[in-house]
CSV table of C-alpha atoms in Angstrom, one decimal:
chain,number,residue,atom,x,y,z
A,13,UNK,CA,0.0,0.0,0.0
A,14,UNK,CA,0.9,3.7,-0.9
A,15,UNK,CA,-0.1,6.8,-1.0
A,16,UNK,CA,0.7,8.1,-4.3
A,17,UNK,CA,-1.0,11.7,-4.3
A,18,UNK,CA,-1.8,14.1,-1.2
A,19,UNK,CA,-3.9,17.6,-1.6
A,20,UNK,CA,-3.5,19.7,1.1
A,21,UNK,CA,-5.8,22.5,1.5
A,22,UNK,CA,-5.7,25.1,4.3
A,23,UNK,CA,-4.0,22.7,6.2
A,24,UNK,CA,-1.3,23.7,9.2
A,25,UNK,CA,0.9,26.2,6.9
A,26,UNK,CA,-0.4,25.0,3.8
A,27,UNK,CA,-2.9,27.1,1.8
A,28,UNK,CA,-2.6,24.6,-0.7
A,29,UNK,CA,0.0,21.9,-1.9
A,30,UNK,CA,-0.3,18.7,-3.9
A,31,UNK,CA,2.6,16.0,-3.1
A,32,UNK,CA,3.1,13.4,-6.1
A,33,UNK,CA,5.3,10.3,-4.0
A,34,UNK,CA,6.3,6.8,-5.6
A,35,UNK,CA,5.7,3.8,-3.5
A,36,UNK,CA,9.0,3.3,-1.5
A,37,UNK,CA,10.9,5.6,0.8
A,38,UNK,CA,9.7,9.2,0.8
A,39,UNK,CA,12.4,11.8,2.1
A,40,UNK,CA,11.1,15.4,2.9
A,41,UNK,CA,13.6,18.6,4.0
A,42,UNK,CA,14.2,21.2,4.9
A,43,UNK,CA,15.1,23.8,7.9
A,44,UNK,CA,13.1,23.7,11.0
A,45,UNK,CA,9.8,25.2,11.1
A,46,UNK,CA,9.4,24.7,7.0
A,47,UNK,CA,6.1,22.7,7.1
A,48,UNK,CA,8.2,18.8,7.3
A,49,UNK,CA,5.9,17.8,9.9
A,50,UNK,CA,2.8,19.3,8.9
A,51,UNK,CA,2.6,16.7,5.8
A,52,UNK,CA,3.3,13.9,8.3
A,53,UNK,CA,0.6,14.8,9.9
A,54,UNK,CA,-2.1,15.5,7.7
A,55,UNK,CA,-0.7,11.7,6.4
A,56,UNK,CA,-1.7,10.5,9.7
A,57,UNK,CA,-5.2,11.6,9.7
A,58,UNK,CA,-6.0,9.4,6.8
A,59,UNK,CA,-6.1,7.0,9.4
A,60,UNK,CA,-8.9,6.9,12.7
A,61,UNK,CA,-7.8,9.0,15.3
A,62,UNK,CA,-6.2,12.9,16.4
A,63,UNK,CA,-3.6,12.2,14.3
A,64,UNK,CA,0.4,12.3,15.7
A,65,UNK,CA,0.1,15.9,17.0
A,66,UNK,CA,-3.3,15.0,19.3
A,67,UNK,CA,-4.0,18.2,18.3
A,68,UNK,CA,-8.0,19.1,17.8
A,69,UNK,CA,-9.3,19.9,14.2
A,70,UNK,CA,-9.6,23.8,15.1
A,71,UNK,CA,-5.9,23.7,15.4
A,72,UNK,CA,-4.9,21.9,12.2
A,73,UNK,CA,-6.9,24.6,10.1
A,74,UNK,CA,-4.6,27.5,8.4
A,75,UNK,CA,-4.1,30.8,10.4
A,76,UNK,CA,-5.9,33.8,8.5
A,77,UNK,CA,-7.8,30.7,6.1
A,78,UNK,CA,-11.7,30.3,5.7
A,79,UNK,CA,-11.8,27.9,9.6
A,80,UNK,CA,-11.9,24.7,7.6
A,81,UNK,CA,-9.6,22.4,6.2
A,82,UNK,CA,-9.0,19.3,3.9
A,83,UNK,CA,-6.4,16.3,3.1
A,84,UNK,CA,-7.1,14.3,-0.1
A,85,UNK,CA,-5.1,11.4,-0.9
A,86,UNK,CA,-5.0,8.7,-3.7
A,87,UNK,CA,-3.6,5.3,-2.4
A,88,UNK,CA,-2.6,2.5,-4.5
A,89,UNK,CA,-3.6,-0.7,-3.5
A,90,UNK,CA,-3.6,-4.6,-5.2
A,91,UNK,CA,-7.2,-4.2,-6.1
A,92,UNK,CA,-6.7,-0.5,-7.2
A,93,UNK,CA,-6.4,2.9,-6.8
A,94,UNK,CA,-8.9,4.0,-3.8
A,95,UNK,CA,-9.4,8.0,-3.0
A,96,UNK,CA,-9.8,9.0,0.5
A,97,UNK,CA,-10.4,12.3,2.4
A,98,UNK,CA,-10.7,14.1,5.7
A,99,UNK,CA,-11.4,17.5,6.8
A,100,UNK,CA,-14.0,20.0,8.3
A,101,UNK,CA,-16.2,23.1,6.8
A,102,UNK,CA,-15.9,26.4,8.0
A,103,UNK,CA,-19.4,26.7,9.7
A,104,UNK,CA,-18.6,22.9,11.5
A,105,UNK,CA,-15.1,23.5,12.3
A,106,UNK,CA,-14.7,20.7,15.0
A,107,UNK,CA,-16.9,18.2,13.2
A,108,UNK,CA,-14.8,15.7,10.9
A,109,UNK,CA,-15.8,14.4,8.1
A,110,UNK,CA,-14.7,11.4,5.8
A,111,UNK,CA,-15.1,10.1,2.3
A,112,UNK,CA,-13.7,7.0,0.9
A,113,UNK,CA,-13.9,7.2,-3.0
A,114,UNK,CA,-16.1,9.9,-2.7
A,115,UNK,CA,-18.9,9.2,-0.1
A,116,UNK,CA,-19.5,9.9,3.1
A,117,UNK,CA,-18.1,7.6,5.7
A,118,UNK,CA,-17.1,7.0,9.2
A,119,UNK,CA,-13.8,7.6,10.9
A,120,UNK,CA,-13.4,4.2,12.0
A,121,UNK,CA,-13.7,3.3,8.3
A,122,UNK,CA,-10.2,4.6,7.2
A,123,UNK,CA,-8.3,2.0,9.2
A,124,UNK,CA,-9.9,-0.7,6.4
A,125,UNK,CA,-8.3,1.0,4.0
A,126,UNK,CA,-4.7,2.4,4.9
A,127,UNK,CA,-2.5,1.4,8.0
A,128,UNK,CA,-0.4,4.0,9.8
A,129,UNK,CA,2.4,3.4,11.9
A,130,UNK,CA,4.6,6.9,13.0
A,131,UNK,CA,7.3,8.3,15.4
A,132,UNK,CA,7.8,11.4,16.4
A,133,UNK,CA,10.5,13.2,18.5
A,134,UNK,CA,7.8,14.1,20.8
A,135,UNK,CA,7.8,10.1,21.9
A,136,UNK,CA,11.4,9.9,22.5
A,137,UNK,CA,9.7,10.3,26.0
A,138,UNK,CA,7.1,7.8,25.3
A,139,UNK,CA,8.8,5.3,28.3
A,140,UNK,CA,9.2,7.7,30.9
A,141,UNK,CA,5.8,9.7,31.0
A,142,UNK,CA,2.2,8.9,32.0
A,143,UNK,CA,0.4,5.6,31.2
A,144,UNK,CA,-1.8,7.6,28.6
A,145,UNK,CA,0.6,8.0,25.9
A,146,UNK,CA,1.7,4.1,26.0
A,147,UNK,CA,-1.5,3.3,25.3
A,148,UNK,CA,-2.2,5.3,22.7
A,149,UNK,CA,1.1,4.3,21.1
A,150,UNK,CA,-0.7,0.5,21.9
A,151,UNK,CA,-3.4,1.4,20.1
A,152,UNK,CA,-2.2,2.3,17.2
A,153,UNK,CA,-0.2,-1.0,16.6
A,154,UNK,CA,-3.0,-2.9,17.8
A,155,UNK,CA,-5.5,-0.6,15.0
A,156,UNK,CA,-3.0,-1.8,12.2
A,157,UNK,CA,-3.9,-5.4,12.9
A,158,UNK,CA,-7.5,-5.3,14.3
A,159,UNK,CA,-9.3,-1.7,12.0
A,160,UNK,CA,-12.6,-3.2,14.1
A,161,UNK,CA,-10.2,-1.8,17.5
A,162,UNK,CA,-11.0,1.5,17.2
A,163,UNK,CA,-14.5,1.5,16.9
A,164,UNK,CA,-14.5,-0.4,20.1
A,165,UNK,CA,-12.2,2.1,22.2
A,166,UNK,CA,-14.3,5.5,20.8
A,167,UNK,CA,-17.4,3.2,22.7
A,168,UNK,CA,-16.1,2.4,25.4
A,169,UNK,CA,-14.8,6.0,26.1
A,170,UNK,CA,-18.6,7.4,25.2
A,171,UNK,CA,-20.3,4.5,27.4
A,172,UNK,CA,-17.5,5.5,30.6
A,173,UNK,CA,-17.5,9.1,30.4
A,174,UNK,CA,-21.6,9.0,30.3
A,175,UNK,CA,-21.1,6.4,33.4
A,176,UNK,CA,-19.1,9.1,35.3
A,177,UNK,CA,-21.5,11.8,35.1
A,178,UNK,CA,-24.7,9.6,35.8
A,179,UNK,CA,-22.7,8.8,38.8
A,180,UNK,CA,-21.7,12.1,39.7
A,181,UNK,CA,-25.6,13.5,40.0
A,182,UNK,CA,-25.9,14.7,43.0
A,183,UNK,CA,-29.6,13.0,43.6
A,184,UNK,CA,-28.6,9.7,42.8
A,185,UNK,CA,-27.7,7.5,39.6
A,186,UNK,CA,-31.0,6.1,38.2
A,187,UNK,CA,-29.5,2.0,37.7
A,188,UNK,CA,-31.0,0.8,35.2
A,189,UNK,CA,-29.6,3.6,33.0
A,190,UNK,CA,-26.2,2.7,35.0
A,191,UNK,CA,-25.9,-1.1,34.0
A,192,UNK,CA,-27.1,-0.4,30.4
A,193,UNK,CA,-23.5,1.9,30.3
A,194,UNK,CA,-21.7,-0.9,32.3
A,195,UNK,CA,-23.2,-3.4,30.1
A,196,UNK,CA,-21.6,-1.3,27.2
A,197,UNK,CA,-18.2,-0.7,29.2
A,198,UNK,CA,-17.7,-4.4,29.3
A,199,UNK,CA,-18.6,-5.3,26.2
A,200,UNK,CA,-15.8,-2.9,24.4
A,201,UNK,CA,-13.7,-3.4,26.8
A,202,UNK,CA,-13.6,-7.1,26.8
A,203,UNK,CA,-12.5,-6.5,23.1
A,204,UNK,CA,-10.0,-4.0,23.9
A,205,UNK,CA,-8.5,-5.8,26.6
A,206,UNK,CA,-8.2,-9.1,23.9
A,207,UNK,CA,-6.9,-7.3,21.1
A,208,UNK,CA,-4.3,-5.9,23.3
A,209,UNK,CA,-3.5,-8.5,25.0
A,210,UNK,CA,-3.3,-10.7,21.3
A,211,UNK,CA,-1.0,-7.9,19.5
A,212,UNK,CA,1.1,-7.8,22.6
A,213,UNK,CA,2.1,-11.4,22.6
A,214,UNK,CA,2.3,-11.3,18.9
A,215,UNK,CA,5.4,-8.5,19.0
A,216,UNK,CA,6.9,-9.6,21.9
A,217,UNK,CA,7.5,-12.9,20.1
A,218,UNK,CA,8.5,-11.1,16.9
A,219,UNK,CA,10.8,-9.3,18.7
A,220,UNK,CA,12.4,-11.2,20.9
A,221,UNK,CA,13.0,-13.5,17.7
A,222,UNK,CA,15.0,-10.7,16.0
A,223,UNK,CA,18.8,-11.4,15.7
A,224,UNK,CA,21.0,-9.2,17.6
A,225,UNK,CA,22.0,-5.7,16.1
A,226,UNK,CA,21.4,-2.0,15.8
A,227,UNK,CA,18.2,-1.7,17.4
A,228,UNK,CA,17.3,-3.3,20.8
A,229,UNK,CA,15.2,-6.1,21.1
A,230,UNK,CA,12.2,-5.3,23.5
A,231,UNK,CA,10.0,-7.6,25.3
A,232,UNK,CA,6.6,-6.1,26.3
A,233,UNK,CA,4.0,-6.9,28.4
A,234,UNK,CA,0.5,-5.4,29.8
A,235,UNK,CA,0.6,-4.4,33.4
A,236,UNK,CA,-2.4,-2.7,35.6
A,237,UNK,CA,-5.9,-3.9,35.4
A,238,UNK,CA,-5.7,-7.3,33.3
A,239,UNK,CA,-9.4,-9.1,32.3
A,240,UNK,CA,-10.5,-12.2,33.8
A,241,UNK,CA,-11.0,-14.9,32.0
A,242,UNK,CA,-14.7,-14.4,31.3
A,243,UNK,CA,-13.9,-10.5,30.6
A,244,UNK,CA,-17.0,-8.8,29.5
A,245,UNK,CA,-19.1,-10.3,32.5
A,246,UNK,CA,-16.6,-9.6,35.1
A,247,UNK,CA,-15.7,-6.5,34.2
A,248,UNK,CA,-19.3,-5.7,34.1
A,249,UNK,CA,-19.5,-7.3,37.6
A,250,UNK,CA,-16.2,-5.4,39.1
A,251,UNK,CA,-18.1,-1.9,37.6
A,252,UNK,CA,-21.2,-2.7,39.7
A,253,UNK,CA,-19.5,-3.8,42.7
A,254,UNK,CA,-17.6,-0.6,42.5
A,255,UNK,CA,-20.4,2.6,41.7
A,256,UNK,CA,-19.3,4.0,45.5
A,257,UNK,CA,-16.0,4.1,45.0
A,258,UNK,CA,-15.9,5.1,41.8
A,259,UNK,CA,-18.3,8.2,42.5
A,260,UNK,CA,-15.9,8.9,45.3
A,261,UNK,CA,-13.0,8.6,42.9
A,262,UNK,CA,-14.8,10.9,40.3
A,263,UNK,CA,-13.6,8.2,37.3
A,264,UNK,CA,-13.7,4.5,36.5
A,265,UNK,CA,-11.0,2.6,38.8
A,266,UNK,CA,-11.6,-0.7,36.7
A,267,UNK,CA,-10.6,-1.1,33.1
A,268,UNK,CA,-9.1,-1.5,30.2
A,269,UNK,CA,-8.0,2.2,30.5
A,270,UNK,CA,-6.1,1.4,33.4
A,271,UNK,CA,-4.2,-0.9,31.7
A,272,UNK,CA,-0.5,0.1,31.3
A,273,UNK,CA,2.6,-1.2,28.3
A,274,UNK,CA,5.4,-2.4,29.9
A,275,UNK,CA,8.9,-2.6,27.6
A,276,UNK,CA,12.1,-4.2,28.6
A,277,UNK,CA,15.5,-3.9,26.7
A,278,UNK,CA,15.7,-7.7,26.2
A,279,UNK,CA,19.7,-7.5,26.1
A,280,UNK,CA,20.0,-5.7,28.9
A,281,UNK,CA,17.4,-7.0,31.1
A,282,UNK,CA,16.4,-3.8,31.8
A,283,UNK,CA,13.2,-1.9,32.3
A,284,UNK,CA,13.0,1.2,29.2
A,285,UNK,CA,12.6,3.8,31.6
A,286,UNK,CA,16.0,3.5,32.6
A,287,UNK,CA,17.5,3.0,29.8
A,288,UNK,CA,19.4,6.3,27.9
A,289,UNK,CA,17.6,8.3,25.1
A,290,UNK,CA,19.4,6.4,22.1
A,291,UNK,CA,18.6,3.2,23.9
A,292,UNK,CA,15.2,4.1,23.9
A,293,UNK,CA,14.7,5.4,20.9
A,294,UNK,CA,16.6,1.9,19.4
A,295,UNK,CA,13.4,0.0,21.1
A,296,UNK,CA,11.0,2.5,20.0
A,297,UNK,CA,12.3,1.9,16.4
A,298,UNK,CA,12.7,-1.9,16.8
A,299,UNK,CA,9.5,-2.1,17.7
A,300,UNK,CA,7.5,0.1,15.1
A,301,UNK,CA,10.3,-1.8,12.5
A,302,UNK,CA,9.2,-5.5,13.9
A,303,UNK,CA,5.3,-4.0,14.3
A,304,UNK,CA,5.3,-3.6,10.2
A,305,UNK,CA,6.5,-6.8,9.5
A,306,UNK,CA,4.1,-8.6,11.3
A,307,UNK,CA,1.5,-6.5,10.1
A,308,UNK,CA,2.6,-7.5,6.3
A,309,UNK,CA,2.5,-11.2,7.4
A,310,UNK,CA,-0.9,-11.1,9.1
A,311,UNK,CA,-3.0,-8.3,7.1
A,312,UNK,CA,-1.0,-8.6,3.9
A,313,UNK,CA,0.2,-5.1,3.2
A,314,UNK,CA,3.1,-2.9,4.9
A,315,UNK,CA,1.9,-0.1,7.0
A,316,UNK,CA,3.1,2.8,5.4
A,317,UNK,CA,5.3,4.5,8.3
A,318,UNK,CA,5.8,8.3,9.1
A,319,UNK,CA,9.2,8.2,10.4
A,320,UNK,CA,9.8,12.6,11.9
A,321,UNK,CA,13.3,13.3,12.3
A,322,UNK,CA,14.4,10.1,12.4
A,323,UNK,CA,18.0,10.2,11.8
A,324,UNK,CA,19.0,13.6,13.6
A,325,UNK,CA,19.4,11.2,16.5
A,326,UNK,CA,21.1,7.6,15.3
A,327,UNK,CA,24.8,7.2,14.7
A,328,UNK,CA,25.7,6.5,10.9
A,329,UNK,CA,26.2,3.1,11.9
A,330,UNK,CA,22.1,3.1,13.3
A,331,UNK,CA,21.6,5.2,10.4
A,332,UNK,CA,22.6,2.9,7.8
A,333,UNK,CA,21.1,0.0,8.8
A,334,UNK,CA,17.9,1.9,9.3
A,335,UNK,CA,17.8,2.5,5.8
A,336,UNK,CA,18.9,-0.7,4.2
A,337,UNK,CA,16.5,-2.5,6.5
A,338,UNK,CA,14.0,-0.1,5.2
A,339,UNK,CA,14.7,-0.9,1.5
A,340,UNK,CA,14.7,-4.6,1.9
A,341,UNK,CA,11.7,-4.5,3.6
A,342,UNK,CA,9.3,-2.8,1.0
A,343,UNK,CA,6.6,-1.0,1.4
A,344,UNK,CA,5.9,2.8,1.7
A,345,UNK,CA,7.9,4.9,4.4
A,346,UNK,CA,8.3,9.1,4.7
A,347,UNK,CA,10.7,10.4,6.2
A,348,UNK,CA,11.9,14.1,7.6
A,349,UNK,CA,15.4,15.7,8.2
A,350,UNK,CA,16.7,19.2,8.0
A,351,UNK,CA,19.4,18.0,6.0
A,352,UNK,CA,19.8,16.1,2.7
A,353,UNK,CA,23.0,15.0,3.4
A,354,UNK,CA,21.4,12.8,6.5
A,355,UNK,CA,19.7,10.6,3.9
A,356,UNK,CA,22.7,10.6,1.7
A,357,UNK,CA,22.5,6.3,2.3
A,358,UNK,CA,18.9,6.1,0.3
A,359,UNK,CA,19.4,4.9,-3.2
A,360,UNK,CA,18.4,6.5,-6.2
A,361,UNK,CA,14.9,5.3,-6.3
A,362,UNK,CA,13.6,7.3,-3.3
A,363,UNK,CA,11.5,10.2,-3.9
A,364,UNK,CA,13.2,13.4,-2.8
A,365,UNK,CA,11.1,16.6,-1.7
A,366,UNK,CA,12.3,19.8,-0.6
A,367,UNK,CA,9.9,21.9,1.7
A,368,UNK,CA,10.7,25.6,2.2
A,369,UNK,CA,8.1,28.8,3.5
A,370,UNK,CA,5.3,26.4,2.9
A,371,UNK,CA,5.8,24.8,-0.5
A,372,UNK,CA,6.8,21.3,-1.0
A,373,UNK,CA,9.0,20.6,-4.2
A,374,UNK,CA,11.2,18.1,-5.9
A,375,UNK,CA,14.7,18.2,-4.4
């Protein structure tokens, strides 16, 4: 799979561009604050989700443009070309909206089509923050497997926020209304908790198979609130059992949002967190690197990966490798520097762009 045409339109810094790419590796540069990362991102909302900024859609509209914004993009696929879209209109400027080959669709139904996989400098810290970010990184590995995953986690987020604030009335939860949103709790997050818990297992045996070399083997594993074995009715029971304490709490205490990723630097037996910054971001690329292959085994087509300043930070020994395993590997993979002499390693076949005050060109 590739994306072989993007249309930007009052998108980020963008007040309109249109990016021709060849399937392959796709290099973009240029000095900071060009626009590099704006592409990567409107890339990543042809996917379900806030994209790799988390940013709302009021944000990723142009400055001084009409309040709305669009991102068209052709992708090329064994059964043909398919033309996707995302965006909002001025008058709705918070209210997404898809199309898939030119009709209206769901968010949830982009996944079906394209698979996303990014990093970003922002999760060099991805190991050493808050529980959140893990699993949204989670997520997204498990959405490139399982599309059906991220209908079930915007669910079971609806069904616990509206649990919260039933519980939070002051004259008392009406329960029947309460167990219909438990009921709905466990049902998505019995499926959340097994997709997980199956793309876990999956990756931690990929990677612990991978031989030795320039980027650290991890082993990962789920740590927090685990379901039982008959998930959807326990956790259904363990949210009834628990409307006191939870009203108390002002959240849900039970969960599969209070379910943490664990990685471990398999050579060193060591937890990430303590690991240094270029051993972490070894694992975080190790991972994403072993993620896509067993994505192209088990779906049948590569994720296309948005790799964001990717080889500022690696050695030319890390940097070399990256790129020739990237090569042999196949499949579609952009990629962002300041300068062109970092990719200087990528054969001839790569498309080269050059971004500078907003415009995107061939380098």
């Amino acid at each position: 799979m590739a994306v072989t045409r993007l249309a930007l339109t009052d998108f980020r810094s963008y007040p309109t561009a249109t990016i021709e790419a060849a399937p392959g590796l796709v290099v973009l540069t240029g000095e900071n604050g060009a626009g590099k990362t704006n592409v990567l991102e409107a890339l990543s909302l042809l996917a379900p989700g806030r994209g790799l900024r988390q940013a709302t859609l009021g944000e990723m509209a142009r400055g001084g443009g009409p309040g709305g914004f669009a991102v068209a993009a052709r992708l090329a696929l064994p059964a043909g070309a398919v033309e996707i879209g995302t965006g909002t209109l001025a008058t709705a400027p918070e209210r997404r909206q898809v199309r898939i080959n030119g009709a209206a669709s769901s968010g949830g139904a982009l996944g079906e089509w394209l698979s996303l996989l990014w990093l970003t400098p922002a999760m060099d810290r991805l190991f050493g923050e808050g529980a959140s970010g893990r699993r949204r990184f989670l997520d997204r590995l498990v959405l490139a497997l399982e599309p059906g995953h991220g209908v079930h986690a915007a669910r079971y987020e609806a069904a616990m926020r509206a649990r919260n604030k039933l519980l939070a009335e002051p004259e008392g939860a009406d329960a029947a209304w309460l167990a219909a949103l438990e009921a709905g709790m466990a049902e998505h997050g019995a499926a959340l908790a097994g997709a997980r818990g199956r793309t876990v297992t999956a990756l931690a045996t990929r990677s612990a198979a991978q031989p030795a070399g320039p980027f650290a083997r991890a082993g990962l594993s789920l740590d927090g609130w685990q379901p039982a074995a008959e998930a959807a009715p326990a956790l259904a029971a363990e949210l009834r059992g628990g409307r006191g304490r939870d009203a108390a709490a002002g959240r849900a205490l039970a969960g599969p949002h209070r379910t943490d990723l664990r990685v471990t630097h398999l050579d060193k037996a060591q937890p990430a967190d303590r690991c240094s910054t270029g051993e972490q971001k070894a694992l975080l690329l190790g991972l994403v690197l072993a993620h896509a292959d067993l994505v192209a085994e088990g779906v049948g087509r590569r994720p296309v990966l948005l790799l964001d300043e990717v080889a500022a930070h690696l050695d030319p020994h890390r940097r070399a490798a990256l790129f020739d395993r990237l090569a042999a590997a196949g499949g579609q993979v952009w990629m962002t520097g300041t300068e062109p002499g970092l990719f200087a390693g990528i054969g001839a076949g790569a498309t080269r762009l050059a971004v500078r005050n907003g415009v995107v060109s061939a380098a």
